[in-house]
Coordinates of C-alpha atoms (C1' of nucleotides) in Angstrom, one line a residue:
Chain A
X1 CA 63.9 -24.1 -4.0
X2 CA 62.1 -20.2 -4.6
X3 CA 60.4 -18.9 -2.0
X4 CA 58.3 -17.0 -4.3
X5 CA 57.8 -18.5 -7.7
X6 CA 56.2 -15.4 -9.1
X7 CA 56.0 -12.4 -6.5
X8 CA 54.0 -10.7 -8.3
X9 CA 50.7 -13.6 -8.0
X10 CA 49.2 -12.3 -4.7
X11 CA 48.3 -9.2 -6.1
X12 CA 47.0 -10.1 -9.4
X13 CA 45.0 -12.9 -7.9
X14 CA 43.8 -10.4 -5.4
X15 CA 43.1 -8.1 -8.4
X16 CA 41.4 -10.5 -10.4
X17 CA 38.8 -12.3 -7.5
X18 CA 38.0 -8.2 -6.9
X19 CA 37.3 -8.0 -10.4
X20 CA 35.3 -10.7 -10.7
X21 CA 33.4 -9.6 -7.7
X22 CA 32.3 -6.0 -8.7
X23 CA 31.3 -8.1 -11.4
X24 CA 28.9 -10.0 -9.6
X25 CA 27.8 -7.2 -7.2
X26 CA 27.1 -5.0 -9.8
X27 CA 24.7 -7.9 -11.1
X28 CA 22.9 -9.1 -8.5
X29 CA 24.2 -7.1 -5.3
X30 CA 26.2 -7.9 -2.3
X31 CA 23.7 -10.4 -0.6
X32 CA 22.3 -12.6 -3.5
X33 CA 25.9 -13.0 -5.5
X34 CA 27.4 -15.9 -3.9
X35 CA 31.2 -17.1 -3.1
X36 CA 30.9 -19.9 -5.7
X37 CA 29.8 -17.2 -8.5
X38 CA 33.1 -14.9 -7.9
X39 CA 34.7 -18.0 -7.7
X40 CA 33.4 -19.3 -11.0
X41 CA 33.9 -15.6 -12.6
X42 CA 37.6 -15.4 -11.5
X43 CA 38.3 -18.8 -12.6
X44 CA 39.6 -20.1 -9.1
X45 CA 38.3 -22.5 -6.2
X46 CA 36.9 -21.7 -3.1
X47 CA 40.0 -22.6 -1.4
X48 CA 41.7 -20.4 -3.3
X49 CA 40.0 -17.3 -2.7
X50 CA 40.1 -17.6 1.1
X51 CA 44.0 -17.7 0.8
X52 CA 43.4 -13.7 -0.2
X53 CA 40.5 -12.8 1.7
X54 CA 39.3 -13.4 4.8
X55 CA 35.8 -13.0 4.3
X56 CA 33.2 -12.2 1.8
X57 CA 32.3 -9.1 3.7
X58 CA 37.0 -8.7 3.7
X59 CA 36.0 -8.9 -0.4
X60 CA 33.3 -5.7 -0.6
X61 CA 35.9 -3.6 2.0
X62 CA 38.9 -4.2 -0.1
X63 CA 36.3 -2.7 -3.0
X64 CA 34.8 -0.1 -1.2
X65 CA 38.3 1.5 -0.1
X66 CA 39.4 1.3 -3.7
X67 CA 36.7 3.5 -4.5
X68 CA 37.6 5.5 -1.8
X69 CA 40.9 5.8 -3.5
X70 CA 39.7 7.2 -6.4
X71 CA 37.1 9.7 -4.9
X72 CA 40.6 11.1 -3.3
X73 CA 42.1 11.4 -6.7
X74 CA 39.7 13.1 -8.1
X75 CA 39.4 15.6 -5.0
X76 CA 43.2 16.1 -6.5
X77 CA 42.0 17.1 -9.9
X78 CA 39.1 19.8 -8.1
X79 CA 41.8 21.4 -6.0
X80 CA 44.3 21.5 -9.1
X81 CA 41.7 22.3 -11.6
X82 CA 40.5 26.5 -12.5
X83 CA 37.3 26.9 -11.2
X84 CA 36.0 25.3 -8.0
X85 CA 32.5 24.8 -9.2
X86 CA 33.9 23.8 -12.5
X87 CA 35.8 21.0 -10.7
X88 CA 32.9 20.0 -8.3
X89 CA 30.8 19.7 -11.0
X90 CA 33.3 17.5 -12.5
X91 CA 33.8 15.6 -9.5
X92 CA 30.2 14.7 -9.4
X93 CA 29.9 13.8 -13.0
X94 CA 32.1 11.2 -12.5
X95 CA 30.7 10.6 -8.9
X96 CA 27.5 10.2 -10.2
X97 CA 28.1 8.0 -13.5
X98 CA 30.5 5.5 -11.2
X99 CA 27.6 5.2 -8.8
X100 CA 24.5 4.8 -11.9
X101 CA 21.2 3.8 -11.0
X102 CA 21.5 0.9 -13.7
X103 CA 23.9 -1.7 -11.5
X104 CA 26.6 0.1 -9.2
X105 CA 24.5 2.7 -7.2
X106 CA 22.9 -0.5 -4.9
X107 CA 27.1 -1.3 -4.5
X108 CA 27.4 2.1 -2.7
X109 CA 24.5 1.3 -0.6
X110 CA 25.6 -2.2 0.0
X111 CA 29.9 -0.6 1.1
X112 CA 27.4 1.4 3.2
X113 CA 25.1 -1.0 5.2
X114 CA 28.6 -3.1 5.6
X115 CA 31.0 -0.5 7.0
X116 CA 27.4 0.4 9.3
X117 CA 28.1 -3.1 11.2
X118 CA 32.1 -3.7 10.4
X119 CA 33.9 -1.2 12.8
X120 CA 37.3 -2.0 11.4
X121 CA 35.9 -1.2 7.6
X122 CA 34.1 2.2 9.1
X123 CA 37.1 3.2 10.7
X124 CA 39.1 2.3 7.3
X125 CA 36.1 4.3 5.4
X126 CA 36.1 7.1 8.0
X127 CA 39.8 7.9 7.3
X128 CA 40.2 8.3 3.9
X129 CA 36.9 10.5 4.1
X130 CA 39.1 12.5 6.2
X131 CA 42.0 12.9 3.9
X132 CA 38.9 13.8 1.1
X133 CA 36.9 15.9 2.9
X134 CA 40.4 18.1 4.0
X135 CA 41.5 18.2 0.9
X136 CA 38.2 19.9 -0.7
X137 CA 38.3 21.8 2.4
X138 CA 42.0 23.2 1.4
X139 CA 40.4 24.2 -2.2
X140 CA 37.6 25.7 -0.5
X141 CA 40.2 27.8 1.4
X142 CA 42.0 28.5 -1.0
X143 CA 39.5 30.2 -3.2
X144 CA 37.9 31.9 -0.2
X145 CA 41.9 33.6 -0.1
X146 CA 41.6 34.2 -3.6
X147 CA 38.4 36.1 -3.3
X148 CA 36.8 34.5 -5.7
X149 CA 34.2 33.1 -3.5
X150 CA 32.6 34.5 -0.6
X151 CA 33.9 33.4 3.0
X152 CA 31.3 33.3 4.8
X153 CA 31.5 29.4 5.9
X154 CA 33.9 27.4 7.6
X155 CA 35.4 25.7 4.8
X156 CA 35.3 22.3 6.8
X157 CA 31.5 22.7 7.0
X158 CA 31.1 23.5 3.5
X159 CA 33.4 20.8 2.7
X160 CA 31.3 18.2 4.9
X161 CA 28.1 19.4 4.1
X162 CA 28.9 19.1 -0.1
X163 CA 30.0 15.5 0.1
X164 CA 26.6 14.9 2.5
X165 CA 24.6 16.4 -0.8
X166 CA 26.7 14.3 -3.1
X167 CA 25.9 11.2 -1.4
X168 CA 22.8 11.4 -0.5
X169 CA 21.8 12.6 -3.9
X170 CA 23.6 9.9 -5.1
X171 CA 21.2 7.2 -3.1
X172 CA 18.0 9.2 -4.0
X173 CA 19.2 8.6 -7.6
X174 CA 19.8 4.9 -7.2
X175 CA 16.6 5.0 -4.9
X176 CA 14.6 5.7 -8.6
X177 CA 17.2 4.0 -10.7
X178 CA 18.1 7.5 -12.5
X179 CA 20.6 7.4 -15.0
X180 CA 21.8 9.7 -16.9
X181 CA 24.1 11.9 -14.4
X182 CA 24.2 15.5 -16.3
X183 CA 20.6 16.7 -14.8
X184 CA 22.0 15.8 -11.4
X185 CA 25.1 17.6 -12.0
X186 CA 23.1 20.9 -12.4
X187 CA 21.4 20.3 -9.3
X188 CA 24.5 19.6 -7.5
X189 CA 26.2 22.9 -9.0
X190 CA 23.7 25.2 -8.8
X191 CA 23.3 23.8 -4.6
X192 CA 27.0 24.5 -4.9
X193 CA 26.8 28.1 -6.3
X194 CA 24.3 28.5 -2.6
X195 CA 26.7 26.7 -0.3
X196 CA 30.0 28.9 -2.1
X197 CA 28.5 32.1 -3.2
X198 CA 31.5 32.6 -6.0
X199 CA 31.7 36.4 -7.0
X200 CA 31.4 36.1 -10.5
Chain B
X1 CA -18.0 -22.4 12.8
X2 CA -16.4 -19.1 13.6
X3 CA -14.1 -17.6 10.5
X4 CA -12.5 -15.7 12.4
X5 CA -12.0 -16.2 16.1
X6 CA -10.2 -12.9 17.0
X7 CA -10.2 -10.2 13.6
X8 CA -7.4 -8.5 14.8
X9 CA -4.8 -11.3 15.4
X10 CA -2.8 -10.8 12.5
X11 CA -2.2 -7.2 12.6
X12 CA -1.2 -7.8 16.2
X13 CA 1.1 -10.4 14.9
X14 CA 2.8 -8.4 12.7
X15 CA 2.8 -5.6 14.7
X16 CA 4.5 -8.5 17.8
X17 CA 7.4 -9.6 14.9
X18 CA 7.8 -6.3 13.5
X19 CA 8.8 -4.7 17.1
X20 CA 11.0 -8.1 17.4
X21 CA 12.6 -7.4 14.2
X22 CA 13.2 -3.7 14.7
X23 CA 15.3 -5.1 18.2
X24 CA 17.2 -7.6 16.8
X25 CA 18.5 -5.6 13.6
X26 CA 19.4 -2.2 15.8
X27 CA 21.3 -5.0 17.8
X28 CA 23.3 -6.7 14.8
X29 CA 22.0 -5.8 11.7
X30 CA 19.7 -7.2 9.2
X31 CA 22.4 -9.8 7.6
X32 CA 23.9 -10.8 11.1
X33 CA 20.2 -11.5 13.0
X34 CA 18.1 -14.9 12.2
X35 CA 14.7 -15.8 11.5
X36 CA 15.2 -17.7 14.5
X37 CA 16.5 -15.2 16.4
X38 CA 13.2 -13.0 15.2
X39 CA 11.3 -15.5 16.8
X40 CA 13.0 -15.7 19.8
X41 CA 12.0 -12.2 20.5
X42 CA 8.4 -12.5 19.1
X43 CA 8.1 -15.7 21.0
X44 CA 6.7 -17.4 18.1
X45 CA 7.5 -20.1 15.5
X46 CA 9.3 -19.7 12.3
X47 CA 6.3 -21.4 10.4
X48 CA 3.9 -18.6 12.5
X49 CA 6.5 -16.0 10.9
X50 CA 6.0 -16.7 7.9
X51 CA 2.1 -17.0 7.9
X52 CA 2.6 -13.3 7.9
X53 CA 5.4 -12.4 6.3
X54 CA 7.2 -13.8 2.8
X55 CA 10.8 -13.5 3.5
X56 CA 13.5 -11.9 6.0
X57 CA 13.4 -9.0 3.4
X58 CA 9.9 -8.5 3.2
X59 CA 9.8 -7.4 7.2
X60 CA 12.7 -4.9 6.5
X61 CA 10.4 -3.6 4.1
X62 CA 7.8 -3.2 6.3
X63 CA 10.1 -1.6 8.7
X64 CA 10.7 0.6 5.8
X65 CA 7.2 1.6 5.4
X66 CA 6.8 2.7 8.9
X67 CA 9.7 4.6 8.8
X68 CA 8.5 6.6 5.9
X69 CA 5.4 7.2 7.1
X70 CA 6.6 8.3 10.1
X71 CA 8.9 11.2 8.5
X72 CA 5.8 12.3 6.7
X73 CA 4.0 12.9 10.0
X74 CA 7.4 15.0 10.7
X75 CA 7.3 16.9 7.4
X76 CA 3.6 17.7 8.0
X77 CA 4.6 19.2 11.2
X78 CA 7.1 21.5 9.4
X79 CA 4.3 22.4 7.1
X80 CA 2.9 23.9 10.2
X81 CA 5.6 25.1 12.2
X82 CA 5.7 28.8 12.4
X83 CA 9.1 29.4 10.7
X84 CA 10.5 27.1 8.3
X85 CA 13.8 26.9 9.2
X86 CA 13.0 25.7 12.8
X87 CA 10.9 23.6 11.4
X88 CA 13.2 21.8 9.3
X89 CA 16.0 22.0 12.2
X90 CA 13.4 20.0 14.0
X91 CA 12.9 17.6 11.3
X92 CA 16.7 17.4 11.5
X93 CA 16.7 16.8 14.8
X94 CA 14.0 13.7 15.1
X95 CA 15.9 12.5 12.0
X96 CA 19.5 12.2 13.5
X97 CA 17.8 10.8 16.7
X98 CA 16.0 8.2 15.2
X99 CA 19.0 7.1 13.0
X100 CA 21.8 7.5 15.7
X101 CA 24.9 6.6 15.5
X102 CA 24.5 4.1 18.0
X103 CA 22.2 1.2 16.7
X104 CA 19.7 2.6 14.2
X105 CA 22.3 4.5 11.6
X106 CA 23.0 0.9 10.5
X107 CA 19.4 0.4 9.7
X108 CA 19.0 3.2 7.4
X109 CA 21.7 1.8 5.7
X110 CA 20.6 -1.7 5.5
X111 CA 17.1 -0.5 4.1
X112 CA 18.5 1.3 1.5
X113 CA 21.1 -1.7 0.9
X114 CA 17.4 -3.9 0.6
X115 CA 15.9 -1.1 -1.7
X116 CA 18.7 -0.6 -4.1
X117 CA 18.2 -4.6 -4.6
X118 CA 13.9 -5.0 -4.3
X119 CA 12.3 -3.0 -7.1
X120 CA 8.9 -3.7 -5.2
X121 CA 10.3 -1.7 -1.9
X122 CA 12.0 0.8 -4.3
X123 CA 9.1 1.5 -5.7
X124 CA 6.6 1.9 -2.3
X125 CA 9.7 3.8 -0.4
X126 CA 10.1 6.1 -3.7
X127 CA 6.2 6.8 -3.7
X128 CA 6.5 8.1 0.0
X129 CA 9.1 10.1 -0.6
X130 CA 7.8 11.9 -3.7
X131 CA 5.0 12.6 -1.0
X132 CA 7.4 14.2 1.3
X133 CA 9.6 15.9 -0.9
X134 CA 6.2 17.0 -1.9
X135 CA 5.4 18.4 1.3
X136 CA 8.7 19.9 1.9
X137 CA 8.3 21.8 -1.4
X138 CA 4.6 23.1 -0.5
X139 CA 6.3 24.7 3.0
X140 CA 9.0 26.0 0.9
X141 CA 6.6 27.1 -1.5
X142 CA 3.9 28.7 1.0
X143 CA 7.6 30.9 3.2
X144 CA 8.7 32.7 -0.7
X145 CA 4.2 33.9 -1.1
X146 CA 4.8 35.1 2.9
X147 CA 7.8 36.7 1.9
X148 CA 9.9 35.5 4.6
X149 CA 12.3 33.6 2.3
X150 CA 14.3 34.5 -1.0
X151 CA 12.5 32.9 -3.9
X152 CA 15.5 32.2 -6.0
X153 CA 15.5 28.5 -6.3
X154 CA 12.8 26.5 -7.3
X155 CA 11.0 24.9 -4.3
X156 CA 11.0 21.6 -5.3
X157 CA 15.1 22.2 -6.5
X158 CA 15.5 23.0 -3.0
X159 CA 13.6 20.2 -0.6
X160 CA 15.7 17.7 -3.0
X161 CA 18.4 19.3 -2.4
X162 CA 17.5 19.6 1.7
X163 CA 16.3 15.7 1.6
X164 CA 19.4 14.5 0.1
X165 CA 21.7 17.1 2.6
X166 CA 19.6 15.5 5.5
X167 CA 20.7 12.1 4.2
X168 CA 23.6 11.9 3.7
X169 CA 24.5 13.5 7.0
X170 CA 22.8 10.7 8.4
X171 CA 24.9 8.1 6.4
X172 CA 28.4 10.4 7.4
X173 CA 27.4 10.4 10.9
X174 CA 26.7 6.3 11.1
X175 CA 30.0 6.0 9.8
X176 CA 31.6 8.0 12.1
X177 CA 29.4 6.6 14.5
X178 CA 28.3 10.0 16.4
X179 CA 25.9 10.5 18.6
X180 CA 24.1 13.5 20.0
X181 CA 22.4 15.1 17.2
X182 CA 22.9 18.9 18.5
X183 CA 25.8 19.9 16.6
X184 CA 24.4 18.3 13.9
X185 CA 21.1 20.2 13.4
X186 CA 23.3 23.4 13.5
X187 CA 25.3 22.4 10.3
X188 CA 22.1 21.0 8.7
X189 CA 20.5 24.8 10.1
X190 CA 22.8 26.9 8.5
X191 CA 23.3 25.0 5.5
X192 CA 19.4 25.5 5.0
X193 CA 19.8 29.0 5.7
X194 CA 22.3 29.0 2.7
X195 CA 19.9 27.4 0.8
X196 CA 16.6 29.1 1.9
X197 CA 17.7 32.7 2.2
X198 CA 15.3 34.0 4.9
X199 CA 15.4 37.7 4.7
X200 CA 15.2 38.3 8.5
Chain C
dA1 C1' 53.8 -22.6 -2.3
dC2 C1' 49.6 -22.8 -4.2
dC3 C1' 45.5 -25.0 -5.4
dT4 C1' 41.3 -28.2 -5.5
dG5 C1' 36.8 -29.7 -4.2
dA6 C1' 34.4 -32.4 -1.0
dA7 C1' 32.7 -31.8 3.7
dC8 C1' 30.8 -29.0 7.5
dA9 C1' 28.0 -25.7 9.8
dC10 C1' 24.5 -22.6 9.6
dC11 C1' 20.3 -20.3 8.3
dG12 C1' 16.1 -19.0 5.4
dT13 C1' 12.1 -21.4 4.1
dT14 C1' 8.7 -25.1 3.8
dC15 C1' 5.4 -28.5 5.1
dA16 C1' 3.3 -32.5 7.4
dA17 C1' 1.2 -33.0 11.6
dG18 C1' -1.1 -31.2 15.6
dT19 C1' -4.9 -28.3 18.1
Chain D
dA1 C1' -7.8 -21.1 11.6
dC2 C1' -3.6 -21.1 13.5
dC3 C1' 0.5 -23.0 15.1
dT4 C1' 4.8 -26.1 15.9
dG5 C1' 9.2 -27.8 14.9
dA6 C1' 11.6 -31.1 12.3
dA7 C1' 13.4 -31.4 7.5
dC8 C1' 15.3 -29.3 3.3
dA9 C1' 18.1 -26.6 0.4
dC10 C1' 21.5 -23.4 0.0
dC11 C1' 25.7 -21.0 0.8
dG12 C1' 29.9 -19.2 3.5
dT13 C1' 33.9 -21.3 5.2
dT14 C1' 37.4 -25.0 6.2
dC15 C1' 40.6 -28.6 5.5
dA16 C1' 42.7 -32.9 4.0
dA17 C1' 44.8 -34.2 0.0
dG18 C1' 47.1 -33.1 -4.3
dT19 C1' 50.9 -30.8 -7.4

DNA sequence: ACCTGAACACCGTTCAAGT
DNA sequence: ACCTGAACACCGTTCAAGT
């Protein structure tokens, strides 16, 4: 007999109830979708989907740190990338239009108000903000040894206090349902420009 | 017949659930506490409960509200604070105090969580902060006339861009779940001083 | 090994009955 | 007019039974 008829399963049934569930949060939210609608939208049972996560709340952490995942990559591109304002600006482009005030900004609030009571899901958040928030923190450095931008600031603090503008911009957006990210993007580089001072 | 034997009962009832509510949720969170719970602490019934309010959301809401008005009083106090930047670094200060990282942080989070979801409390909490970020812009405003600050940015650019900063520091530190709000208000200071430009 | 779906427990909300 | 608390509806979670 197999142990493992198809090894591969867990993670695509894992990928697919996640799937169907940023479907459903994007919809309705966090609070009003319920188990039986992912369940429904991911063409599984009940049953089913507590074989691969423990909890609804397990469902919105595993989502939340997959986001997380990909604000780190694109931390990646900024330090690769020419300019650092250039690639800030980028970085909250794509911030910004993943988080729109149509349907997924109430999901950032929602990972937030979640990892607010869920220790194990802050701590989980709280790290890979770490590994983010040092890695814009070595581009910061970086250009501040370059000269190209004045070095005045700690580039931790800068670092820190950037991703505190991004995200709370990004709730005051979804707070008024703006979409449409590039007028936010100038307010978030010319803030930038203030915080970096770059020479020319 | 009398119509109304005491006039101010149902303020004073919704002031006794509202001071209930506000316990129970900096205990365990809007999703985690029950109605009953609620009424435990207000030492009423649920049917009482909700003679004066429509739904578990609707007293978040109201919580909301208070907040609000509360940070206006704040911003007005700014307004007339003799230099703006200890002004704000006040503000800053009640701010991360009232939304520590022990209990309160997660409400912020869970009101914004409600908002992103109730167009009705998007709406009211939006109104009050237009007012503030109104407020905050009128300091700013009043500090480039005196002189005292560099009038680069426009002031309403820059209390956006000091609201959304204040923010999201809040959100950063309820994840990280700090407390003490001094070292705090220095980052939020001299990123303001960044933004502000006083010239002495 | 993996899945189904009925059953269970819990909680937001309502409402008939009391004063 | 205001309140009580039992009853209802709904939803997250479990588990016995199937393949």
């Amino acid at each position: 007999m197999p142990r493992h008829a198809d090894p591969a399963l867990p993670e695509r049934r894992r990928g697919q109830i996640l799937d169907a569930a940023r479907e459903c949060f994007r919809e309705r939210g966090f609070r009003l979708t319920t188990i039986e609608e992912i369940c429904a939208e991911a063409r599984i049972s009940p049953g089913a989907l507590y074989r691969y996560f423990d909890s609804k709340a397990d469902i919105i952490a595993a989502i939340a740190l997959d986001a997380r995942a990909e604000a780190e990559a694109m931390l990646d591109r900024v330090n690769g990338s020419e300019g650092l304002i250039a690639g800030l600006a980028e970085l909250a482009r794509v911030f910004f239009e993943t988080f729109d005030g149509d349907g997924d900004a109430a999901l950032l609030a929602d990972i937030w108000a979640e990892a607010a009571r869920d220790p194990l899901l802050a701590k989980a958040l709280q790290q890979r903000d770490q590994i983010a928030a040092g890695r814009l923190a070595a581009a910061i450095e970086r250009a501040q040894r370059d000269g190209s931008i004045y070095p005045a600031l700690p580039a931790s603090e800068s670092a820190e206090a950037l991703l505190a503008c991004l995200e709370g911009m990004a709730m005051r957006r979804a707070l008024r349902r703006e979409s449409g990210a590039t007028e936010a993007v100038r307010r978030f580089r010319t803030f930038a420009l203030h915080i970096l001072k770059p020479k020319r």
